[in-house]
PDB file of C-alpha atoms in Angstrom:
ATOM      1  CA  UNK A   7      80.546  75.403  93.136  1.00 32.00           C
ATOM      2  CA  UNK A   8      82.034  78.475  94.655  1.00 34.00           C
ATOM      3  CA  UNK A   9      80.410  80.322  97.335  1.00 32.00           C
ATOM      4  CA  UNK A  10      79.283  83.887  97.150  1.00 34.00           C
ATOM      5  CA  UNK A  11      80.652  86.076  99.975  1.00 35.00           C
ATOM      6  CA  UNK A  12      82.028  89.566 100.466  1.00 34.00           C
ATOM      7  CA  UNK A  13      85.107  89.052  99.122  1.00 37.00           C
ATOM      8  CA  UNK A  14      83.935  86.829  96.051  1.00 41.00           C
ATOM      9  CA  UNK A  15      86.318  87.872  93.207  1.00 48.00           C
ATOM     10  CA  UNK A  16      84.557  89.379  89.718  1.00 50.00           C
ATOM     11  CA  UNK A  17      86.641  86.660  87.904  1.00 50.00           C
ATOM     12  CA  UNK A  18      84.795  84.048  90.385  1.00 47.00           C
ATOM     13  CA  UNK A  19      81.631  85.373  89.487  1.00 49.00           C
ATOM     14  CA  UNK A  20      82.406  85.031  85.995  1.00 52.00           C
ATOM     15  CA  UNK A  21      83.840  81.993  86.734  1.00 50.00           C
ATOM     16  CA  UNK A  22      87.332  82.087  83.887  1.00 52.00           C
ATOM     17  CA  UNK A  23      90.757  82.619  84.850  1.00 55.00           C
ATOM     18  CA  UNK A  24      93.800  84.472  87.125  1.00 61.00           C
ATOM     19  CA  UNK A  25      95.588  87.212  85.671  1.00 65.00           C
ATOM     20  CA  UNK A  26      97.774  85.049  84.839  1.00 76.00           C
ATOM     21  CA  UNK A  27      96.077  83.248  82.036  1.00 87.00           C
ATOM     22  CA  UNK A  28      96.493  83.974  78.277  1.00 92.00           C
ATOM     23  CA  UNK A  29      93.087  85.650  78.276  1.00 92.00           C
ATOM     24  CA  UNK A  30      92.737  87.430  81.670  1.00 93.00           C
ATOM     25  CA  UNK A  31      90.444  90.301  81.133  1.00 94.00           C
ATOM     26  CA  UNK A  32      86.621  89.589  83.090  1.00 91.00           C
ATOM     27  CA  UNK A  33      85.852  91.427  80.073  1.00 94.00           C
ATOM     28  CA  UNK A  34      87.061  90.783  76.558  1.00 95.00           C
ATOM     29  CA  UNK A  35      89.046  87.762  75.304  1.00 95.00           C
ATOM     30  CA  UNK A  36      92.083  89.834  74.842  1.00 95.00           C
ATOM     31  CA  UNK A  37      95.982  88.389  74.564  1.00 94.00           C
ATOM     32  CA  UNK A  38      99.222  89.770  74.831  1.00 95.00           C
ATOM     33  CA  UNK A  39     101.007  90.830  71.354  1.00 96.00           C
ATOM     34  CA  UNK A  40     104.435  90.190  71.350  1.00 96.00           C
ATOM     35  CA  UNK A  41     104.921  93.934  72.006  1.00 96.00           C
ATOM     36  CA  UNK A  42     103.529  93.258  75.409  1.00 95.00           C
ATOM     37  CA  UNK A  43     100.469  95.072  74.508  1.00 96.00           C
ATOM     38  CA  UNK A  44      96.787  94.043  74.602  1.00 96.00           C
ATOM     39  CA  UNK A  45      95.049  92.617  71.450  1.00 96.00           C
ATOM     40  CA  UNK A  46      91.775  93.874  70.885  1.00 95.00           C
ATOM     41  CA  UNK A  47      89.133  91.125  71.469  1.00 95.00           C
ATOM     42  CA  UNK A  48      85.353  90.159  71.390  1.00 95.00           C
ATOM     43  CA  UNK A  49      83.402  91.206  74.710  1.00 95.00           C
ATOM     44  CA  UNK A  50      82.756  88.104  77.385  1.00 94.00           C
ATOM     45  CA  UNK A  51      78.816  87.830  78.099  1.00 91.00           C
ATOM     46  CA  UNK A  52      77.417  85.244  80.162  1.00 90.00           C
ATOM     47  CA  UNK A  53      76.870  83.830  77.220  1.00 91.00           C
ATOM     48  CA  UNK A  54      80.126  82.640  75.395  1.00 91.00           C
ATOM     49  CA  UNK A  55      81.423  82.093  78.882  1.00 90.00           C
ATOM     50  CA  UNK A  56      78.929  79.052  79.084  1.00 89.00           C
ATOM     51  CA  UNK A  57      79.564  77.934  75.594  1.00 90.00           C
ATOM     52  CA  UNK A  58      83.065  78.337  76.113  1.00 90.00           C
ATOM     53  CA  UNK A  59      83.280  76.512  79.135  1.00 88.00           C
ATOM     54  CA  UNK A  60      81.171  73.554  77.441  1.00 89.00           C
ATOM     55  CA  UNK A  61      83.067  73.497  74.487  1.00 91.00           C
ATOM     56  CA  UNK A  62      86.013  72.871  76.953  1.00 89.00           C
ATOM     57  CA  UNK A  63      83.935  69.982  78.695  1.00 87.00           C
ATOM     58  CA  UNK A  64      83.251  68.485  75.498  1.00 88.00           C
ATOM     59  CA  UNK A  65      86.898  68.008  74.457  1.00 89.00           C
ATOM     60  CA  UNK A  66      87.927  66.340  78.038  1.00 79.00           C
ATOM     61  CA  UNK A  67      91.282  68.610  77.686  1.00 77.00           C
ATOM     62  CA  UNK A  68      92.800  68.969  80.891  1.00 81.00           C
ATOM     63  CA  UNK A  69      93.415  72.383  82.415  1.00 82.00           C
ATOM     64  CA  UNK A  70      96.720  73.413  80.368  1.00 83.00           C
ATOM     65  CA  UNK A  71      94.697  73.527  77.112  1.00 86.00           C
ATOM     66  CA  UNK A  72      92.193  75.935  78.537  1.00 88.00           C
ATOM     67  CA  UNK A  73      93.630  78.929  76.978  1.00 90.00           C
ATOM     68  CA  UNK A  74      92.299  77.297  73.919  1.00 91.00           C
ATOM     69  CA  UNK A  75      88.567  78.251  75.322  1.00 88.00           C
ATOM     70  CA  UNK A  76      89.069  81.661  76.457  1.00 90.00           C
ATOM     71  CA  UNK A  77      90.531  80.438  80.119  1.00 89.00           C
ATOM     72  CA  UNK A  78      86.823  79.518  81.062  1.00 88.00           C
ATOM     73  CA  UNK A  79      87.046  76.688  83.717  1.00 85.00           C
ATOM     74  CA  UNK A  80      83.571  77.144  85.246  1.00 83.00           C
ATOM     75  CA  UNK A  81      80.290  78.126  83.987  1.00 83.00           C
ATOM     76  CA  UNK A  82      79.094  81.395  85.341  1.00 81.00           C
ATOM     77  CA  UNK A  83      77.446  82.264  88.604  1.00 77.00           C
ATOM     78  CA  UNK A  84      75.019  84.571  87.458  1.00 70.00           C
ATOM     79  CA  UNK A  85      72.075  82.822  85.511  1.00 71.00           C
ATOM     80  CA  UNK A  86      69.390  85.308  84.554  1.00 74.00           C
ATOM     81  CA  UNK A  87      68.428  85.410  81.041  1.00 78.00           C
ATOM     82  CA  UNK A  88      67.822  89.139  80.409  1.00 80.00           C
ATOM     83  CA  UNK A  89      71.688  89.368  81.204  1.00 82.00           C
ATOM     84  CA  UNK A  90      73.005  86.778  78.899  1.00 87.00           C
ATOM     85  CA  UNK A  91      74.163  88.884  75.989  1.00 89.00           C
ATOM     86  CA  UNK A  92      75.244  92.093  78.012  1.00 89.00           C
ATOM     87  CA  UNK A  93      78.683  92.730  78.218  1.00 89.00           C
ATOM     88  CA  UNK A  94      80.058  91.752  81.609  1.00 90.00           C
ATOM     89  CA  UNK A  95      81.208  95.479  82.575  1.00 89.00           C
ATOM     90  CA  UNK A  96      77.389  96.162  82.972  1.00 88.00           C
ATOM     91  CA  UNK A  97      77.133  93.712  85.349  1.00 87.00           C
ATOM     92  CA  UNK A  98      80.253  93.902  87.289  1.00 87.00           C
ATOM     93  CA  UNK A  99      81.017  97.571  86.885  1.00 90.00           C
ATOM     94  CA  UNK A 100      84.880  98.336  86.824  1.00 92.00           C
ATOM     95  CA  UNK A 101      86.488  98.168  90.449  1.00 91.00           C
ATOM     96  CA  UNK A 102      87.773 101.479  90.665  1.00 93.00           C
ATOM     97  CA  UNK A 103      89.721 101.532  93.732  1.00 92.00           C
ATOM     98  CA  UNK A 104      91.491  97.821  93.174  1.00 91.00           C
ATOM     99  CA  UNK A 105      91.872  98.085  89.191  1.00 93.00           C
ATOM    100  CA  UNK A 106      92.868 102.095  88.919  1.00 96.00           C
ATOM    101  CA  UNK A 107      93.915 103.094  92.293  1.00 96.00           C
ATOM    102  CA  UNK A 108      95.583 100.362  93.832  1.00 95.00           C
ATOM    103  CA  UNK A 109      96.625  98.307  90.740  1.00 95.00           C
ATOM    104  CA  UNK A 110      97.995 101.575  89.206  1.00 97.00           C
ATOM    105  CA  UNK A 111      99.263 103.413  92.073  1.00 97.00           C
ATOM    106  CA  UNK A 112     101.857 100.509  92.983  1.00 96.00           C
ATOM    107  CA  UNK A 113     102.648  99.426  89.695  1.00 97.00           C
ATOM    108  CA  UNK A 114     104.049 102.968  88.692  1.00 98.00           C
ATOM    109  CA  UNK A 115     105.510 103.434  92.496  1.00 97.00           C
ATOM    110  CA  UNK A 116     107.213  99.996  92.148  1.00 95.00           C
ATOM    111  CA  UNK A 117     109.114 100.472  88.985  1.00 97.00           C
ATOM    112  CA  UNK A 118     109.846 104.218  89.714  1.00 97.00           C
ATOM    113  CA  UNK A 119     111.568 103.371  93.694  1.00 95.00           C
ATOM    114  CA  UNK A 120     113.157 100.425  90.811  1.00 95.00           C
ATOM    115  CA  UNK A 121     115.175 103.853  89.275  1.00 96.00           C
ATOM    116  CA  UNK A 122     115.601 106.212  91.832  1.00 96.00           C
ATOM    117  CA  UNK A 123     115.821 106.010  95.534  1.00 96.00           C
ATOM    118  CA  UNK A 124     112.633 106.569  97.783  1.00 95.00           C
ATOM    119  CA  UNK A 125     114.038 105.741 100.961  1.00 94.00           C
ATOM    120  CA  UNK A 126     114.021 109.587 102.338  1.00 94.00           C
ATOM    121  CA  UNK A 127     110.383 110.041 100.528  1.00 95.00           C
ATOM    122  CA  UNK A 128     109.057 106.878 102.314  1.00 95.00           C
ATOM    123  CA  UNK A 129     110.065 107.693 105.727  1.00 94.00           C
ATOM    124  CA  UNK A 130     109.239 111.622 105.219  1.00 94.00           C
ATOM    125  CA  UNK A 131     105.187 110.432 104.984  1.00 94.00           C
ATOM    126  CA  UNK A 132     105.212 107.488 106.747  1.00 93.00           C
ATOM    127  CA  UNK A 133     104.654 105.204 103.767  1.00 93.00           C
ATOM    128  CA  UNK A 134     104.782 101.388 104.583  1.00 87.00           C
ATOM    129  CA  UNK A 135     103.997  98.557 102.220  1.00 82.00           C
ATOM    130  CA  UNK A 136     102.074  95.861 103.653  1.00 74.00           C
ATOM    131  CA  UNK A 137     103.292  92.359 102.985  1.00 62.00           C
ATOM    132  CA  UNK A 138     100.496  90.808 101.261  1.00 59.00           C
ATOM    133  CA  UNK A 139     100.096  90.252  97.263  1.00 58.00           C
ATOM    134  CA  UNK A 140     103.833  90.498  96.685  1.00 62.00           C
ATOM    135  CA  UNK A 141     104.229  93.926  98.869  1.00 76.00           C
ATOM    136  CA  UNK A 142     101.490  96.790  98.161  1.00 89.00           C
ATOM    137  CA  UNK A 143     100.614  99.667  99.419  1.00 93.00           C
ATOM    138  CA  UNK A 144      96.792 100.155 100.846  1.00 92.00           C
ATOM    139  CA  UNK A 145      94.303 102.713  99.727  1.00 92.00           C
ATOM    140  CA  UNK A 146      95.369 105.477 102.364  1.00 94.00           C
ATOM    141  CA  UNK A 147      99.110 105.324 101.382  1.00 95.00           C
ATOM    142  CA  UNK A 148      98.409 105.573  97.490  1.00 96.00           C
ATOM    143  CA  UNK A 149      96.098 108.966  98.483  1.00 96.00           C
ATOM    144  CA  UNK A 150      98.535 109.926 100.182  1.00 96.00           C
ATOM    145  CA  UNK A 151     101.291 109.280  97.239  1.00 97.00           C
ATOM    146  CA  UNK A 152      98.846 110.893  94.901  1.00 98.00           C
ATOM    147  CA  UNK A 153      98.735 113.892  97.498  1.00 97.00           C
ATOM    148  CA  UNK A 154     102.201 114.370  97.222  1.00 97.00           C
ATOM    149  CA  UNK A 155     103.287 113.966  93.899  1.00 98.00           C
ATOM    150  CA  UNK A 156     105.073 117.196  93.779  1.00 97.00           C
ATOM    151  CA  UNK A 157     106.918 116.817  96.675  1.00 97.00           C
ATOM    152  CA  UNK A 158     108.095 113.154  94.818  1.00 97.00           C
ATOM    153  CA  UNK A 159     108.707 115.051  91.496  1.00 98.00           C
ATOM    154  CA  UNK A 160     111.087 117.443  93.555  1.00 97.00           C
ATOM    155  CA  UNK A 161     112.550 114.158  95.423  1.00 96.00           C
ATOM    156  CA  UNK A 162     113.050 112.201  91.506  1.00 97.00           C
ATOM    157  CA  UNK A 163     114.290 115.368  90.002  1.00 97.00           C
ATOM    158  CA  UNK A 164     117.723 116.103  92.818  1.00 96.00           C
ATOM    159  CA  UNK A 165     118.227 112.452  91.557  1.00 96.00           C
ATOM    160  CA  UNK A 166     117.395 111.558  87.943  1.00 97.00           C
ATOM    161  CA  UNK A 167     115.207 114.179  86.096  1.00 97.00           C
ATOM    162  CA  UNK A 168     114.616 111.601  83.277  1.00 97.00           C
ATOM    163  CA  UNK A 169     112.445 109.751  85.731  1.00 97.00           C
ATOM    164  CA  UNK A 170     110.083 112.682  86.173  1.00 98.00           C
ATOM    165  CA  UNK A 171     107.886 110.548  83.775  1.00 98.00           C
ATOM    166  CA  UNK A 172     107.381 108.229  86.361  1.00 98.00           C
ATOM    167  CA  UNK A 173     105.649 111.732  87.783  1.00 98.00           C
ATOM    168  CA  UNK A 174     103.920 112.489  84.753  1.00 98.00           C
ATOM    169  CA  UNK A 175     101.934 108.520  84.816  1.00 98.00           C
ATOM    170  CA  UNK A 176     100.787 109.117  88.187  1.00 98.00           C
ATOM    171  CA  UNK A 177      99.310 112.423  87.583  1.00 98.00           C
ATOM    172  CA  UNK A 178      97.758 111.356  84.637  1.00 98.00           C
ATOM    173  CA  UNK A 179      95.989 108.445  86.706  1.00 98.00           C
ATOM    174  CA  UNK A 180      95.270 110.643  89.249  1.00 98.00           C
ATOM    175  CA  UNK A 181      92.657 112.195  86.895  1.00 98.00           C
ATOM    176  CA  UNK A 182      91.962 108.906  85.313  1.00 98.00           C
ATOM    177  CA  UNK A 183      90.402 108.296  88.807  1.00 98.00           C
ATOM    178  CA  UNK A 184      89.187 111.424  89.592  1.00 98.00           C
ATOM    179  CA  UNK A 185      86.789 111.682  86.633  1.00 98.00           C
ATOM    180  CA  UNK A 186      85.569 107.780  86.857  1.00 97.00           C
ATOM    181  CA  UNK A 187      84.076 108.988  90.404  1.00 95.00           C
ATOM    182  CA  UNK A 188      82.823 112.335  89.819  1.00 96.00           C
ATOM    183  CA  UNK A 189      78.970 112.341  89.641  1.00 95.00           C
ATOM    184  CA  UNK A 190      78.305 112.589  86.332  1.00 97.00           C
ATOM    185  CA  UNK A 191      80.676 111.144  83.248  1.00 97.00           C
ATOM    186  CA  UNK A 192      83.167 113.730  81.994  1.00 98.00           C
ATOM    187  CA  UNK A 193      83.167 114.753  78.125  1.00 98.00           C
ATOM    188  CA  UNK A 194      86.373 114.516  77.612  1.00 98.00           C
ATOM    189  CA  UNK A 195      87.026 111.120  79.237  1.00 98.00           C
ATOM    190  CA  UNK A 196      88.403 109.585  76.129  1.00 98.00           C
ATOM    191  CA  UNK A 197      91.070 111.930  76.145  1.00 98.00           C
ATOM    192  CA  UNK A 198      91.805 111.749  79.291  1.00 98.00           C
ATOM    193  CA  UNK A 199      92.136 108.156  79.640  1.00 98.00           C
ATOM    194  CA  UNK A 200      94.017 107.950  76.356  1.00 98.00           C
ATOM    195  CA  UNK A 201      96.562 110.967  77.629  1.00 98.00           C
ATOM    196  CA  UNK A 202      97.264 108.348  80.636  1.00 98.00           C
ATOM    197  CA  UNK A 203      97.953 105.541  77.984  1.00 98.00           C
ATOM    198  CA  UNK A 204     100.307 107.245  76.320  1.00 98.00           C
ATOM    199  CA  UNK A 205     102.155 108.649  79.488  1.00 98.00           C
ATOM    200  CA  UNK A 206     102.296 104.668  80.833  1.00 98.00           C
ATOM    201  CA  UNK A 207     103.340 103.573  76.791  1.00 98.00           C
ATOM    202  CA  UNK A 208     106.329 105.698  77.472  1.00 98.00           C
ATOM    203  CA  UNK A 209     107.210 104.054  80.747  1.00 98.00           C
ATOM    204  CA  UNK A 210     106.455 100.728  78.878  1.00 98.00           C
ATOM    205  CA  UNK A 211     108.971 101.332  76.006  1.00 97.00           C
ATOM    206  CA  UNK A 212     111.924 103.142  77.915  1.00 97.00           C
ATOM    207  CA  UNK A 213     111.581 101.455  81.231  1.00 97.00           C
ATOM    208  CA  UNK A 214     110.265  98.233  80.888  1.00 96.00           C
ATOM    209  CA  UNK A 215     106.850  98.816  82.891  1.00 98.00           C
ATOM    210  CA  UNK A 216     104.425  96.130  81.963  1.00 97.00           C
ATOM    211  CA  UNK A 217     100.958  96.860  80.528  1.00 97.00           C
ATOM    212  CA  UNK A 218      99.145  94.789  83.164  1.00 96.00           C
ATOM    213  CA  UNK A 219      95.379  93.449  82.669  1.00 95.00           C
ATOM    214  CA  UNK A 220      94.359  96.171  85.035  1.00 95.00           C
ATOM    215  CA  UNK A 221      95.994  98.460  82.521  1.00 97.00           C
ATOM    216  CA  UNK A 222      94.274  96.932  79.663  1.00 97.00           C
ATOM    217  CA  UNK A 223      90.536  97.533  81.381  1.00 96.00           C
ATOM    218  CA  UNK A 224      91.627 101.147  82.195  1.00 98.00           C
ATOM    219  CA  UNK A 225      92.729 102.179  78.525  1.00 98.00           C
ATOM    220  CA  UNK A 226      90.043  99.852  76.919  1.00 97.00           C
ATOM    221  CA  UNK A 227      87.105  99.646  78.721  1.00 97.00           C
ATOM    222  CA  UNK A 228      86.982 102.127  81.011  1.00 98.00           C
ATOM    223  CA  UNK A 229      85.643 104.523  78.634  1.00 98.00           C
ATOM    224  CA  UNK A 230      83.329 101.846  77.003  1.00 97.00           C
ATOM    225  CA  UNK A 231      81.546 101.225  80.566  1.00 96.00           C
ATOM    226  CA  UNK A 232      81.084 105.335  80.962  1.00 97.00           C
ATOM    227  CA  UNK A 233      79.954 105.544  77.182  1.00 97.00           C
ATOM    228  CA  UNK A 234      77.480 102.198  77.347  1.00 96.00           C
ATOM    229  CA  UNK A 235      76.291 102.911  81.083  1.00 94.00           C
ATOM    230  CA  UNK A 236      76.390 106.639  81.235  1.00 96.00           C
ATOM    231  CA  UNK A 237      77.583 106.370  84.477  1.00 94.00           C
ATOM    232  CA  UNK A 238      80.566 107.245  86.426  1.00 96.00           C
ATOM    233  CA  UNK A 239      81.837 104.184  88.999  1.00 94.00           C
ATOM    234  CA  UNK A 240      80.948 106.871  91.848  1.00 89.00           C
ATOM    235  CA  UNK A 241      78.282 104.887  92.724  1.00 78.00           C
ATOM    236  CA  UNK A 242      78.565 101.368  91.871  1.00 69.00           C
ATOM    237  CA  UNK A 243      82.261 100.757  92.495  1.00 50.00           C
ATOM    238  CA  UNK A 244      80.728 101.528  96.282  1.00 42.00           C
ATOM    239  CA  UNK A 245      78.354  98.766  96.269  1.00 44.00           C
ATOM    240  CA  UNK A 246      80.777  96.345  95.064  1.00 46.00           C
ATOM    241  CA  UNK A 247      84.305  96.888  95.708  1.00 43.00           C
ATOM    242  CA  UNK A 248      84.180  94.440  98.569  1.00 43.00           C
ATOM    243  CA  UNK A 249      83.705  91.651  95.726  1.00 42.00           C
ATOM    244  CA  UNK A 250      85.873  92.226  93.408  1.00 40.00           C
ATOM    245  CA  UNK A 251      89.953  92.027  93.725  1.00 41.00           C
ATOM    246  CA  UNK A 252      90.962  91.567  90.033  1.00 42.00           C
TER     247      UNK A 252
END
């Protein structure tokens, strides 16, 4: 049995697979297509995580055959039985800062710095990736990025202007992020989200940018957690973002 702590990860608490599992979402049962896309999927509850998890006890498969139950090794953590048929976004809100700042912010700064040079833009603001996960960039340097995306756009454009749409992603996420921690949820946050899908769909198709998992729970159920909730993540991401590191 894990133990709960401050850093406990949502997936932990849930108790299924790593992002790098066939069915990594802490929220639906989604796949890749072949397109590298997302499939749509049936919502994870506390639920179908058990039964899936004793459906994978009851074959005595070993680990490599748990994609074939949903990539749910463990039962869940959470046992109370007026939560067993919510969808798990209502208990484990959406981590805004790791899964739409952070997650977002260097995945588009990555694979732009992949197709133009950043070196004077990086030194200009001080802007120094720390080494863990692979090389990221913390929560003060992707403000700061966001803060200074025209200054970038001017920096891309003496370069490659095609790669302004490396620009255009960012600003879209920027708002993406903006409006899921405003106080109160934002009409037109379909749109908005879906504007930002499209933007990173052109990156995906001309430039090779995967659609990560954290991708996937931005276009598909960020909107479904402000629409079911009718709540921002102003609040909640606060209380929890300590625990969860998708």
């Amino acid at each position: 049995c894990k133990v709960f702590h401050k850093r406990m990860k949502a997936k932990s608490l849930a108790n299924h697979m790593d992002h790098n599992s066939k069915h990594p979402c802490y929220i639906c049962k989604t796949y890749k297509n072949p397109d590298g896309t997302w499939a749509i999927a049936d919502k994870r509850t506390l639920k179908n995580l058990l039964e899936d998890h004793e459906l994978w006890k009851e074959s005595n498969e070993s680990r490599a055959f748990l994609k074939n139950y949903n990539n749910v090794q463990n039962p869940p953590l959470f046992k109370g039985e007026n939560l067993q048929n919510k969808p798990l976004f209502a208990i484990l809100p959406i981590p805004g800062l790791h899964c739409i700042k952070l997650g977002g912010v260097n995945l588009l700064f990555k694979h732009l710095g992949e197709a133009v040079n950043l070196e004077s833009f990086l030194k200009k603001h001080c802007l120094i990736m720390e080494g863990y996960h692979g090389g990221q960039y913390i929560g003060p340097d992707c403000d700061k990025i966001l803060s200074k995306l025209d200054d970038l756009e001017e920096e891309v454009k003496t370069q490659d202007p095609s790669k302004v749409v490396f620009i255009d992603a960012m600003r879209d996420l920027k708002e993406v992020y903006r409006i899921a921690h405003t106080k109160d949820v934002d009409p037109n946050h379909r749109e908005i989200v879906k504007k930002f899908e499209n933007s990173v769909m052109i990156l995906h198709k001309e430039y090779q940018v995967p659609i990560t998992p954290k991708l996937h729970i931005i276009f598909e159920h960020l909107p479904e957690f402000f629409e079911y909730t009718g709540k921002t993540l102003r609040k909640r991401t606060d209380l929890i973002q300590n625990l969860i590191n998708l």
